[in-house]
Coordinates of C-alpha atoms and ligand atoms in Angstrom, one line a residue:
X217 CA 149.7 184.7 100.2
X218 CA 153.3 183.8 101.2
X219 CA 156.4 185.8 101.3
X220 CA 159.2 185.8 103.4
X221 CA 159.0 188.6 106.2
X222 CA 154.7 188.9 105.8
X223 CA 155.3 192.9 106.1
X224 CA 155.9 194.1 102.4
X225 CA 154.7 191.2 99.6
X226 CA 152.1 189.1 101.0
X227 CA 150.5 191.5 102.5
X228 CA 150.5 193.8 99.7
X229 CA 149.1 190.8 97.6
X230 CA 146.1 189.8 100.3
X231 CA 145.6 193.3 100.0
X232 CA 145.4 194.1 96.2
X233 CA 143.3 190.6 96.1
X234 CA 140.6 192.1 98.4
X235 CA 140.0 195.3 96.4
X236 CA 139.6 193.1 93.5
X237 CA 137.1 190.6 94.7
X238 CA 135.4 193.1 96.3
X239 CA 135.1 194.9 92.8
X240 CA 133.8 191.8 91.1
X241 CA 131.0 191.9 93.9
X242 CA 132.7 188.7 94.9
X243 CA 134.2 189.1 98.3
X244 CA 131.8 186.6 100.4
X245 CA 133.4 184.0 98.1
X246 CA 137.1 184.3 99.3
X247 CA 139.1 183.7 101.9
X248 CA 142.0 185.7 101.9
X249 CA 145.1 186.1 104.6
X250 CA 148.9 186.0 104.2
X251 CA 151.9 185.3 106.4
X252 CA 155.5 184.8 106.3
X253 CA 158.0 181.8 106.0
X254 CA 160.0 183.8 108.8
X255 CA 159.1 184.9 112.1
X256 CA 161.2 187.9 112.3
X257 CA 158.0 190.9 112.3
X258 CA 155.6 188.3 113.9
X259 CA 152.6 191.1 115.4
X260 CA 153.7 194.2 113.3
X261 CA 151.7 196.1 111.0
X262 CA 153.2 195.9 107.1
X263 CA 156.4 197.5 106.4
X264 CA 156.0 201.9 106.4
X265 CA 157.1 202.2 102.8
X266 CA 154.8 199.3 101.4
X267 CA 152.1 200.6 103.7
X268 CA 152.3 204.5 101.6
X269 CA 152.6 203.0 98.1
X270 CA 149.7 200.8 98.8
X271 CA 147.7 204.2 100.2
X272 CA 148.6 206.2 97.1
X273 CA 146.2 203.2 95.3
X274 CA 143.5 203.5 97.5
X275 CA 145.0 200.3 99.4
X276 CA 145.1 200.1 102.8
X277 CA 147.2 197.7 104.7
X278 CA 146.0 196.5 107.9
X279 CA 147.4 193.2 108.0
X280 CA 149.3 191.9 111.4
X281 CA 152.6 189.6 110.4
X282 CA 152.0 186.2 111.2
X283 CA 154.5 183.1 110.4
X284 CA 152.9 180.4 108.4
X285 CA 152.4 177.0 109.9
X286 CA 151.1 173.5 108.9
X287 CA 147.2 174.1 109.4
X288 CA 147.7 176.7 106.5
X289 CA 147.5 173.7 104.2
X290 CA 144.3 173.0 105.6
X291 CA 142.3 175.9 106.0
X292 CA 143.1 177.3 102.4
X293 CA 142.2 175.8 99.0
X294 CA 146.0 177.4 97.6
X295 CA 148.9 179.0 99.0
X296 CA 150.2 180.9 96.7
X297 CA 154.1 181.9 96.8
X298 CA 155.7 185.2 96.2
X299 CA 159.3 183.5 95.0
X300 CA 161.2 180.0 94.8
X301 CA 162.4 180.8 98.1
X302 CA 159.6 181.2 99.6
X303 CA 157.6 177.6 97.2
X304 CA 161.0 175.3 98.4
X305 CA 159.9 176.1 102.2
X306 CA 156.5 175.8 101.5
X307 CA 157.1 172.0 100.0
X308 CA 159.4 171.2 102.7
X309 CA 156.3 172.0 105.4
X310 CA 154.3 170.3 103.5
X311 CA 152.4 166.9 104.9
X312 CA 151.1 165.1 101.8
X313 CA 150.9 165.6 98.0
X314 CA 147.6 167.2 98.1
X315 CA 149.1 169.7 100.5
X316 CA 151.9 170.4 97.7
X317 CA 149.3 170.4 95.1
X318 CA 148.2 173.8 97.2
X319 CA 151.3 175.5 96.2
X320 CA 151.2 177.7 93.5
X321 CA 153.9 180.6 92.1
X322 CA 151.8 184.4 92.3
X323 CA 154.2 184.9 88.7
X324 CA 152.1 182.4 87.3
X325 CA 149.2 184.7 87.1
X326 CA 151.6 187.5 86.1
X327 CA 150.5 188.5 82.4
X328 CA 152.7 192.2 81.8
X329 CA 155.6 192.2 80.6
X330 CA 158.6 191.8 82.8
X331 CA 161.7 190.3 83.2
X332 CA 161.1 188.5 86.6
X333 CA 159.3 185.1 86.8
X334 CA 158.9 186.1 90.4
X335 CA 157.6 188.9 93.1
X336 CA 161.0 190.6 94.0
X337 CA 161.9 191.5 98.0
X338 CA 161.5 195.2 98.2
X339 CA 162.8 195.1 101.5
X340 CA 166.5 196.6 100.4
X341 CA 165.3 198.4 97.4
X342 CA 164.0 201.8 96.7
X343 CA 160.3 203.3 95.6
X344 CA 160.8 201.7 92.3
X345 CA 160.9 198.2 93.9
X346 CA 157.8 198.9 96.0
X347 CA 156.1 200.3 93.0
X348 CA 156.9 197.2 90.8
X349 CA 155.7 194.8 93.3
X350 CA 152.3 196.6 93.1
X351 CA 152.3 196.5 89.5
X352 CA 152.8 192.7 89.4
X353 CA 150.3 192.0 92.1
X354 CA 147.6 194.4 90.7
X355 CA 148.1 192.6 87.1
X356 CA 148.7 188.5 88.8
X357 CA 145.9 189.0 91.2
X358 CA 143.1 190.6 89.0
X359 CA 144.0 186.9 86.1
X360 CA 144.0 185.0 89.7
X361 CA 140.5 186.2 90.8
X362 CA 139.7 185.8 86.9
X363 CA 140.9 182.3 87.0
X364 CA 139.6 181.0 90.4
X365 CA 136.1 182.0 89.3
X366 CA 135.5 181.0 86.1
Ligands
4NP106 P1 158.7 190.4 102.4 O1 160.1 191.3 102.5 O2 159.2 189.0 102.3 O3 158.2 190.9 101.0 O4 157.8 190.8 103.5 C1 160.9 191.2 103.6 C2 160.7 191.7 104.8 C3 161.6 191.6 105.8 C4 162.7 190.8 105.6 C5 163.0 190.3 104.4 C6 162.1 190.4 103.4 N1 163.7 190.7 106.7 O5 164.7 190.1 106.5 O6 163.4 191.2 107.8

């Protein structure tokens, strides 16, 4: 999972992704982690506010902000990308095709309705946008773990 600071999206996401695996009674099957395109929050715990949304659904967000590097590509079957932001820096780190066949869009597994075909930064927005971030994640990650598995 890949945003661009690794304190309020992708970890959200690895986070939402876990409880649902683990609900399937398939958590030995996946490998889950998430880091950022930056490096600015490199060592800290998720951001506060994303950190007491995720609480209030029974989520909690122990993650340490990492920066993503090129052995990403090949420890992980996909990277999946929180915005086009975040896909065009993963293709430009990216060694070979296969590695860029890795890279997939989260909004791809996003089946609600919604007018964003990505996961909007929450980072200069209010409860609301921490709250729609979870709803998105919740609803992509539950088709993802669907999809992966069949
Ligand atoms: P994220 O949100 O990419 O969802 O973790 C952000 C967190 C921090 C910053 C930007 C976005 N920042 O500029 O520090």
């Amino acid at each position: 999972m890949v945003c661009l600071g690794n304190i309020c999206r992708s970890p959200a996401a690895e986070g939402v992704l876990r409880s649902v695996v683990s609900a399937r009674g398939d958590a030995g099957r996946w490998e889950i982690d998430s880091a950022g395109t930056g490096g600015w929050h490199i060592g800290q715990l998720p951001d506060k506010r994303m950190r007491v949304h995720a609480l209030r659904r029974g989520l909690n967000l122990d993650h340490i902000c990492r920066q993503v590097h090129g052995s990403d590509f090949d420890d992980f079957d996909i990277i999946v990308v929180m915005d086009s932001d975040n896909e065009q820096n993963l293709r430009a780190m990216a060694r070979t095709i296969a590695d860029e066949d890795k890279i997939v869009p989260m909004s791809a597994f996003v089946s609600m309705a919604t007018r964003y075909d990505y996961i909007p930064d929450p980072y200069y927005e209010g409860a609301e946008g921490f709250e729609l971030v979870l709803d998105l994640l919740e609803d992509a990650c539950a088709n993802m773990a669907e999809a992966l598995t069949r």
